[in-house]
Tab-separated table of C-alpha atoms in Angstrom:
chain	number	residue	atom	x	y	z
A	7	MET	CA	-1.372	-18.092	24.316
A	8	ASN	CA	-2.287	-21.087	22.190
A	9	PRO	CA	-3.426	-19.919	18.750
A	10	SER	CA	-5.068	-22.409	16.419
A	11	PRO	CA	-4.772	-23.891	13.787
A	12	ASP	CA	-1.400	-25.575	14.269
A	13	THR	CA	1.866	-24.923	12.445
A	14	HIS	CA	1.465	-27.986	10.233
A	15	ILE	CA	-1.662	-26.492	8.658
A	16	THR	CA	-0.134	-23.046	8.086
A	17	SER	CA	2.900	-24.687	6.468
A	18	ARG	CA	0.593	-26.163	3.823
A	19	ILE	CA	-0.363	-22.687	2.602
A	20	VAL	CA	1.826	-20.846	0.083
A	21	ARG	CA	1.863	-17.591	-1.815
A	22	MET	CA	2.346	-17.490	-5.574
A	23	GLN	CA	3.525	-14.125	-6.867
A	24	PHE	CA	2.856	-13.574	-10.571
A	25	ALA	CA	4.356	-10.650	-12.479
A	26	LEU	CA	1.845	-8.563	-14.457
A	27	LEU	CA	3.470	-7.202	-17.626
A	28	PRO	CA	1.652	-4.522	-19.667
A	29	MET	CA	1.347	-5.559	-23.303
A	30	THR	CA	1.275	-1.963	-24.575
A	31	GLY	CA	4.196	-0.481	-22.634
A	32	GLU	CA	2.048	0.960	-19.856
A	33	ALA	CA	-1.165	-0.032	-18.120
A	34	ARG	CA	-3.366	2.549	-16.409
A	35	LEU	CA	-5.592	0.711	-13.978
A	36	PRO	CA	-8.265	2.386	-11.860
A	37	THR	CA	-7.147	2.424	-8.230
A	38	ASP	CA	-10.436	0.670	-7.426
A	39	TYR	CA	-9.421	-2.363	-9.500
A	40	GLY	CA	-10.334	-5.204	-7.108
A	41	GLU	CA	-13.507	-6.370	-8.840
A	42	ALA	CA	-11.955	-6.068	-12.326
A	43	LEU	CA	-8.858	-8.033	-11.255
A	44	PHE	CA	-10.946	-10.829	-9.749
A	45	ALA	CA	-13.183	-10.959	-12.820
A	46	GLY	CA	-10.196	-11.090	-15.166
A	47	LEU	CA	-8.482	-13.896	-13.241
A	48	SER	CA	-11.757	-15.837	-13.019
A	49	ARG	CA	-12.244	-15.654	-16.791
A	50	ILE	CA	-8.848	-17.303	-17.231
A	51	ASN	CA	-9.238	-19.912	-14.501
A	52	ARG	CA	-12.544	-20.847	-12.855
A	53	HIS	CA	-10.628	-22.472	-9.994
A	54	ILE	CA	-9.757	-18.998	-8.716
A	55	HIS	CA	-13.449	-18.109	-8.630
A	56	GLU	CA	-14.726	-21.375	-7.203
A	57	ASN	CA	-12.112	-22.329	-4.583
A	58	PRO	CA	-12.878	-20.439	-1.339
A	59	ASP	CA	-9.341	-21.086	-0.067
A	60	VAL	CA	-7.728	-18.988	-2.812
A	61	ARG	CA	-7.156	-15.371	-1.760
A	62	ILE	CA	-6.043	-12.521	-4.022
A	63	SER	CA	-3.684	-9.778	-2.891
A	64	PRO	CA	-3.863	-6.136	-3.891
A	65	ILE	CA	-1.593	-5.454	-6.860
A	66	VAL	CA	2.048	-5.421	-5.805
A	67	GLY	CA	4.155	-2.523	-7.108
A	68	GLY	CA	3.181	0.056	-9.688
A	69	VAL	CA	2.845	3.740	-8.869
A	70	ALA	CA	-0.290	5.733	-8.014
A	71	ALA	CA	-1.090	8.688	-10.269
A	72	GLY	CA	-4.323	10.383	-9.253
A	73	SER	CA	-7.180	7.929	-9.772
A	74	ARG	CA	-4.948	5.498	-11.668
A	75	LEU	CA	-2.377	2.849	-10.788
A	76	LEU	CA	0.363	2.811	-13.421
A	77	LEU	CA	2.265	-0.338	-14.352
A	78	ASN	CA	5.220	-0.067	-16.722
A	79	ARG	CA	8.890	-1.036	-17.124
A	80	ASN	CA	10.011	1.391	-14.406
A	81	PHE	CA	7.162	0.509	-12.058
A	82	PRO	CA	6.372	-3.187	-12.640
A	83	GLY	CA	3.430	-4.866	-10.982
A	84	GLY	CA	2.319	-8.261	-9.800
A	85	VAL	CA	-0.368	-10.143	-7.906
A	86	ILE	CA	-0.086	-12.740	-5.159
A	87	LEU	CA	-2.433	-15.710	-4.860
A	88	GLN	CA	-2.571	-17.400	-1.472
A	89	THR	CA	-3.486	-21.054	-1.776
A	90	PRO	CA	-3.165	-24.503	-0.208
A	91	VAL	CA	-0.209	-26.335	-1.734
A	92	ASN	CA	-2.433	-28.969	-3.351
A	93	ALA	CA	-3.973	-26.278	-5.583
A	94	ILE	CA	-0.646	-25.089	-7.013
A	95	PRO	CA	-1.011	-27.108	-10.272
A	96	GLU	CA	-4.441	-25.566	-10.893
A	97	LEU	CA	-3.020	-22.059	-10.565
A	98	LEU	CA	0.228	-22.558	-12.488
A	99	ILE	CA	-1.706	-22.767	-15.737
A	100	ILE	CA	-2.457	-19.028	-15.703
A	101	ALA	CA	1.237	-18.236	-16.324
A	102	GLY	CA	1.719	-16.909	-19.845
A	103	ARG	CA	-1.949	-16.024	-20.277
A	104	THR	CA	-3.299	-12.564	-21.089
A	105	LEU	CA	-5.218	-10.890	-18.274
A	106	ASP	CA	-7.770	-8.137	-18.939
A	107	VAL	CA	-8.188	-5.721	-16.035
A	108	ALA	CA	-10.629	-2.903	-16.842
A	109	GLY	CA	-9.540	-2.924	-20.496
A	110	ASN	CA	-5.811	-3.150	-19.735
A	111	LYS	CA	-4.061	-6.165	-21.264
A	112	LEU	CA	-1.439	-7.740	-18.987
A	113	ARG	CA	0.761	-10.776	-19.583
A	114	ILE	CA	0.954	-13.040	-16.520
A	115	GLY	CA	4.502	-14.136	-15.701
A	116	ILE	CA	5.867	-17.355	-14.199
A	117	PRO	CA	5.231	-17.267	-10.445
A	118	GLN	CA	7.595	-17.259	-7.523
A	119	ILE	CA	6.224	-19.672	-4.933
A	120	ARG	CA	7.039	-19.032	-1.279
A	121	PRO	CA	5.840	-20.229	2.114
A	122	LEU	CA	4.272	-17.792	4.524
A	123	VAL	CA	6.946	-15.721	6.266
A	124	PRO	CA	6.612	-14.807	9.961
A	125	SER	CA	6.996	-11.161	10.884
A	126	LYS	CA	6.426	-9.129	14.026
A	127	THR	CA	4.488	-6.638	11.886
A	128	ILE	CA	1.865	-7.579	9.296
A	129	ILE	CA	-0.295	-5.175	7.319
A	130	SER	CA	-3.346	-5.141	5.090
A	131	ARG	CA	-4.260	-2.444	2.591
A	132	MET	CA	-7.942	-2.847	3.478
A	133	ILE	CA	-10.153	-4.969	5.658
A	134	THR	CA	-13.905	-4.843	5.752
A	135	VAL	CA	-16.403	-6.260	8.253
A	136	LYS	CA	-20.146	-5.912	7.705
A	137	GLY	CA	-21.718	-3.526	10.192
A	138	LYS	CA	-18.382	-2.313	11.599
A	139	ASN	CA	-18.204	1.164	10.105
A	140	SER	CA	-16.180	3.094	12.659
A	141	GLU	CA	-12.582	2.606	13.765
A	142	GLU	CA	-13.666	1.753	17.292
A	143	GLU	CA	-16.258	-0.822	16.171
A	144	LEU	CA	-13.683	-2.492	13.954
A	145	ARG	CA	-11.031	-2.463	16.674
A	146	GLU	CA	-13.368	-4.064	19.206
A	147	PHE	CA	-14.444	-6.720	16.692
A	148	LEU	CA	-10.867	-7.648	15.780
A	149	GLN	CA	-9.729	-7.814	19.386
A	150	ARG	CA	-12.637	-10.146	20.231
A	151	GLU	CA	-11.869	-12.327	17.204
A	152	LEU	CA	-8.177	-12.645	18.036
A	153	LEU	CA	-8.960	-13.512	21.648
A	154	HIS	CA	-11.674	-16.025	20.745
A	155	ARG	CA	-10.001	-17.695	17.759
A	156	TYR	CA	-6.314	-17.489	18.675
A	157	SER	CA	-6.248	-16.824	22.448
A	158	ALA	CA	-4.291	-13.663	21.610
A	159	GLU	CA	-4.688	-10.656	23.906
A	160	ALA	CA	-4.293	-7.067	22.706
A	161	GLY	CA	-1.368	-5.283	24.374
A	162	VAL	CA	0.173	-8.600	25.376
A	163	ASP	CA	0.421	-10.751	22.256
A	164	TYR	CA	0.094	-7.957	19.683
A	165	ASN	CA	-0.831	-4.319	19.129
A	166	LEU	CA	-3.548	-3.249	16.700
A	167	HIS	CA	-3.559	-0.110	14.526
A	168	ILE	CA	-6.509	0.959	12.373
A	169	LEU	CA	-5.264	2.964	9.382
A	170	ARG	CA	-6.851	5.139	6.699
A	171	ARG	CA	-10.446	4.620	5.594
A	172	ARG	CA	-10.890	3.104	2.137
A	173	VAL	CA	-13.734	2.375	-0.261
A	174	ILE	CA	-14.067	-0.272	-2.982
A	175	SER	CA	-16.906	-1.050	-5.384
A	176	VAL	CA	-18.344	-4.569	-5.586
A	177	HIS	CA	-21.306	-5.272	-7.872
A	178	GLY	CA	-22.169	-1.590	-7.949
A	179	LYS	CA	-22.125	-1.167	-4.168
A	180	ARG	CA	-19.629	0.947	-2.254
A	181	ILE	CA	-17.916	-1.097	0.454
A	182	HIS	CA	-16.169	0.749	3.275
A	183	GLY	CA	-13.179	-0.488	5.226
A	184	TYR	CA	-9.842	0.461	6.756
A	185	GLY	CA	-6.185	-0.326	6.413
A	186	LEU	CA	-4.762	-2.432	9.227
A	187	ALA	CA	-1.403	-2.950	10.906
A	188	ILE	CA	-0.783	-5.600	13.571
A	189	THR	CA	2.528	-4.986	15.316
A	190	ASP	CA	4.628	-6.428	18.146
A	191	ILE	CA	3.342	-9.940	17.403
A	192	ALA	CA	4.583	-12.158	20.210
A	193	SER	CA	5.235	-15.389	18.283
A	194	GLU	CA	6.006	-16.652	14.811
A	195	HIS	CA	3.111	-19.067	15.216
A	196	LEU	CA	0.605	-16.257	15.730
A	197	SER	CA	2.042	-14.242	12.825
A	198	LEU	CA	1.753	-17.189	10.434
A	199	THR	CA	-1.732	-18.069	11.640
A	200	LEU	CA	-3.039	-14.534	11.115
A	201	GLN	CA	-1.660	-14.486	7.575
A	202	ALA	CA	-3.089	-17.914	6.755
A	203	PHE	CA	-6.461	-17.346	8.416
A	204	PRO	CA	-7.051	-13.582	8.790
A	205	PRO	CA	-9.532	-12.483	11.468
A	206	ALA	CA	-11.434	-10.379	8.909
A	207	SER	CA	-11.505	-12.413	5.709
A	208	ALA	CA	-14.532	-10.958	3.922
A	209	ARG	CA	-14.057	-10.153	0.233
A	210	GLY	CA	-10.730	-11.945	0.088
A	211	LYS	CA	-11.125	-12.294	-3.680
A	212	TYR	CA	-11.089	-8.499	-3.980
A	213	GLY	CA	-7.806	-7.894	-2.171
A	214	CYS	CA	-9.348	-7.315	1.262
A	215	GLY	CA	-7.954	-8.857	4.442
A	216	PHE	CA	-4.697	-9.925	2.773
A	217	LEU	CA	-2.144	-9.687	5.593
A	218	HIS	CA	1.554	-9.695	4.713
A	219	PRO	CA	4.853	-8.710	6.383
A	220	GLY	CA	5.478	-4.985	6.318
A	221	THR	CA	6.398	-1.930	8.352
A	222	TYR	CA	4.353	0.460	10.453
A	223	ASN	CA	5.365	3.999	11.424
A	224	LEU	CA	3.122	5.622	14.005
A	225	ASN	CA	4.180	9.097	12.849
A	226	LYS	CA	2.977	8.402	9.290
A	227	HIS	CA	-0.371	6.883	10.254
A	228	ALA	CA	-2.343	8.043	7.194
A	229	ASP	CA	0.274	6.946	4.665
A	230	ASP	CA	1.285	3.536	5.953
A	231	ILE	CA	-0.617	1.498	3.379
A	232	SER	CA	-0.485	3.320	0.072
A	233	ASP	CA	-2.084	2.337	-3.213
A	234	SER	CA	1.248	0.753	-4.139
A	235	VAL	CA	1.626	-2.370	-2.000
A	236	THR	CA	5.108	-3.829	-1.573
A	237	ALA	CA	5.662	-7.544	-1.091
A	238	VAL	CA	8.225	-8.362	1.614
């Protein structure tokens, strides 16, 4: 196995985790908040919109309540921006600003900046690939991509698990996808590379394809990636 790109490149990518603090005691976001979050961040900083290397995580924390994601003092939230290190100064300037997400006013905190962390298990709340609408189609696509791009073989270098089906709205269109867990990753190099350059990176500004260290329980297949994502 000889995945590419090399470790030097992945080490130049960091994750900036910003706290999101409701300005009215509690924020009640729609669970389909991806487009509103991206739009709100882009209004504050055009660099987030224009730089293709900046990826946006699903909201970290909070608690799901029906069709809403609640953020408050007991269930704080945050967002992670993945970026090359040379773009850190451009992104730091959003700290302290007010973010509007679907009418909810959130104060953006000072970020914690961390390198990518290797893990034998990495997860994504949702990935989407155009034309791959079934679990089997998506599985076959991902296995081909990992073999072609990273020389990684399913069942040898990793195991792949397609999780619950999800839907997001982008520009009025319903986009279908699935949660994803990649387990038993054979090397730290492969784990870091998949996080830095995910095999399904479409709609990375909307929280899709954001792979991060996590846990996977085969017996709780449908519930592995909930609407409340935890940063590890």
